[in-house]
Amino acid sequence: QVQLVESGGGLVQAGGSLRLSCAASGRTFSSYTMGWFRQAPGKEREFVAAITWVGGWTVYADSVKGRFTISRDNAKNTVNLQMNSLKPEDTAVYYCASGRVMGLLEAHYDYWGQGTQVTVSS
């Protein structure tokens, strides 16, 4: 089992920034990739970004490319999502996830955090 705890969500004005963090514990050696997903009200959960623990390979959704940056701290088993130039359409619950493969689909991830709310006001 891998336990994931997100933090850093909140309310920000459009154009502002927020930094989300995800702390992983438990059987973290079984994790190859860490991803961030989000779910807006009335919408399906969607992929945001992912990073591998080894090598730090990253992938981003087109909607956040150039504005969001995912990073990892292997020593602390922590993954961060720096979100800049936020837009109202970025408003969602953001989830951290751990998977054994690099992928963009929910099915690629085995463990999920409880989510943290990000609200961007216009």
GROMACS .gro file of C-alpha atoms in nm:
model
  122
    1GLN     CA    1   0.000   0.000   0.000
    2VAL     CA    2   0.106   0.356  -0.073
    3GLN     CA    3  -0.047   0.639   0.123
    4LEU     CA    4  -0.073   0.981  -0.040
    5VAL     CA    5  -0.156   1.310   0.129
    6GLU     CA    6  -0.205   1.630  -0.071
    7SER     CA    7  -0.169   1.982   0.062
    8GLY     CA    8  -0.149   2.337  -0.068
    9GLY     CA    9  -0.489   2.396  -0.219
   10GLY     CA   10  -0.686   2.714  -0.165
   11LEU     CA   11  -0.849   3.019  -0.318
   12VAL     CA   12  -0.654   3.240  -0.558
   13GLN     CA   13  -0.738   3.511  -0.808
   14ALA     CA   14  -0.697   3.455  -1.179
   15GLY     CA   15  -0.337   3.504  -1.282
   16GLY     CA   16  -0.210   3.395  -0.942
   17SER     CA   17  -0.010   3.093  -0.834
   18LEU     CA   18  -0.044   2.797  -0.602
   19ARG     CA   19   0.187   2.511  -0.514
   20LEU     CA   20   0.044   2.169  -0.437
   21SER     CA   21   0.241   1.901  -0.257
   22CYS     CA   22   0.187   1.528  -0.227
   23ALA     CA   23   0.363   1.327   0.041
   24ALA     CA   24   0.395   0.956  -0.024
   25SER     CA   25   0.449   0.690   0.243
   26GLY     CA   26   0.429   0.315   0.275
   27ARG     CA   27   0.550   0.089  -0.005
   28THR     CA   28   0.683   0.377  -0.212
   29PHE     CA   29   0.946   0.152  -0.374
   30SER     CA   30   0.659  -0.001  -0.574
   31SER     CA   31   0.579   0.336  -0.728
   32TYR     CA   32   0.728   0.431  -1.065
   33THR     CA   33   0.522   0.735  -1.153
   34MET     CA   34   0.343   1.009  -0.962
   35GLY     CA   35   0.060   1.192  -1.129
   36TRP     CA   36  -0.177   1.478  -1.070
   37PHE     CA   37  -0.537   1.465  -1.185
   38ARG     CA   38  -0.823   1.707  -1.132
   39GLN     CA   39  -1.199   1.695  -1.127
   40ALA     CA   40  -1.417   2.000  -1.177
   41PRO     CA   41  -1.783   2.001  -1.068
   42GLY     CA   42  -1.997   1.805  -1.309
   43LYS     CA   43  -1.698   1.684  -1.508
   44GLU     CA   44  -1.493   1.368  -1.524
   45ARG     CA   45  -1.154   1.349  -1.360
   46GLU     CA   46  -0.880   1.445  -1.603
   47PHE     CA   47  -0.506   1.406  -1.625
   48VAL     CA   48  -0.290   1.709  -1.541
   49ALA     CA   49   0.075   1.602  -1.517
   50ALA     CA   50   0.299   1.310  -1.423
   51ILE     CA   51   0.662   1.249  -1.333
   52THR     CA   52   0.875   0.939  -1.283
   53TRP     CA   53   1.069   0.891  -0.961
   54VAL     CA   54   1.372   0.772  -1.157
   55GLY     CA   55   1.491   1.002  -1.429
   56GLY     CA   56   1.230   1.268  -1.362
   57TRP     CA   57   1.056   1.222  -1.697
   58THR     CA   58   0.750   1.447  -1.718
   59VAL     CA   59   0.434   1.473  -1.923
   60TYR     CA   60   0.166   1.742  -1.916
   61ALA     CA   61  -0.187   1.790  -2.039
   62ASP     CA   62  -0.202   2.047  -2.317
   63SER     CA   63  -0.431   2.266  -2.107
   64VAL     CA   64  -0.160   2.324  -1.844
   65LYS     CA   65   0.158   2.303  -2.050
   66GLY     CA   66   0.373   2.612  -1.995
   67ARG     CA   67   0.182   2.712  -1.681
   68PHE     CA   68   0.221   2.413  -1.447
   69THR     CA   69   0.543   2.243  -1.343
   70ILE     CA   70   0.564   1.905  -1.173
   71SER     CA   71   0.871   1.814  -0.969
   72ARG     CA   72   0.978   1.550  -0.721
   73ASP     CA   73   1.199   1.523  -0.414
   74ASN     CA   74   1.308   1.160  -0.392
   75ALA     CA   75   1.467   1.204  -0.050
   76LYS     CA   76   1.138   1.329   0.095
   77ASN     CA   77   0.909   1.112  -0.119
   78THR     CA   78   0.727   1.427  -0.219
   79VAL     CA   79   0.588   1.546  -0.550
   80ASN     CA   80   0.495   1.908  -0.613
   81LEU     CA   81   0.280   2.084  -0.868
   82GLN     CA   82   0.363   2.450  -0.919
   83MET     CA   83   0.067   2.620  -1.082
   84ASN     CA   84   0.118   2.965  -1.235
   85SER     CA   85  -0.106   3.191  -1.442
   86LEU     CA   86  -0.409   3.021  -1.297
   87LYS     CA   87  -0.742   3.051  -1.475
   88PRO     CA   88  -1.097   3.007  -1.347
   89GLU     CA   89  -1.120   2.689  -1.553
   90ASP     CA   90  -0.842   2.542  -1.339
   91THR     CA   91  -1.088   2.529  -1.049
   92ALA     CA   92  -1.118   2.166  -0.940
   93VAL     CA   93  -1.032   1.913  -0.676
   94TYR     CA   94  -0.674   1.805  -0.745
   95TYR     CA   95  -0.571   1.447  -0.675
   96CYS     CA   96  -0.227   1.297  -0.639
   97ALA     CA   97  -0.182   0.940  -0.764
   98SER     CA   98   0.086   0.672  -0.764
   99GLY     CA   99   0.135   0.420  -1.042
  100ARG     CA  100   0.369   0.146  -1.163
  101VAL     CA  101   0.376   0.277  -1.519
  102MET     CA  102   0.391   0.618  -1.682
  103GLY     CA  103   0.047   0.695  -1.814
  104LEU     CA  104  -0.224   0.952  -1.868
  105LEU     CA  105  -0.519   0.736  -1.771
  106GLU     CA  106  -0.667   0.676  -1.429
  107ALA     CA  107  -0.627   0.304  -1.489
  108HIS     CA  108  -0.249   0.349  -1.489
  109TYR     CA  109  -0.254   0.453  -1.123
  110ASP     CA  110  -0.302   0.227  -0.822
  111TYR     CA  111  -0.321   0.463  -0.526
  112TRP     CA  112  -0.491   0.798  -0.480
  113GLY     CA  113  -0.490   1.080  -0.230
  114GLN     CA  114  -0.802   1.235  -0.084
  115GLY     CA  115  -0.779   1.547  -0.300
  116THR     CA  116  -0.731   1.916  -0.233
  117GLN     CA  117  -0.958   2.196  -0.354
  118VAL     CA  118  -0.823   2.465  -0.583
  119THR     CA  119  -1.052   2.758  -0.656
  120VAL     CA  120  -0.957   3.032  -0.900
  121SER     CA  121  -1.174   3.343  -0.893
  122SER     CA  122  -1.217   3.569  -1.194
   0.00000   0.00000   0.00000
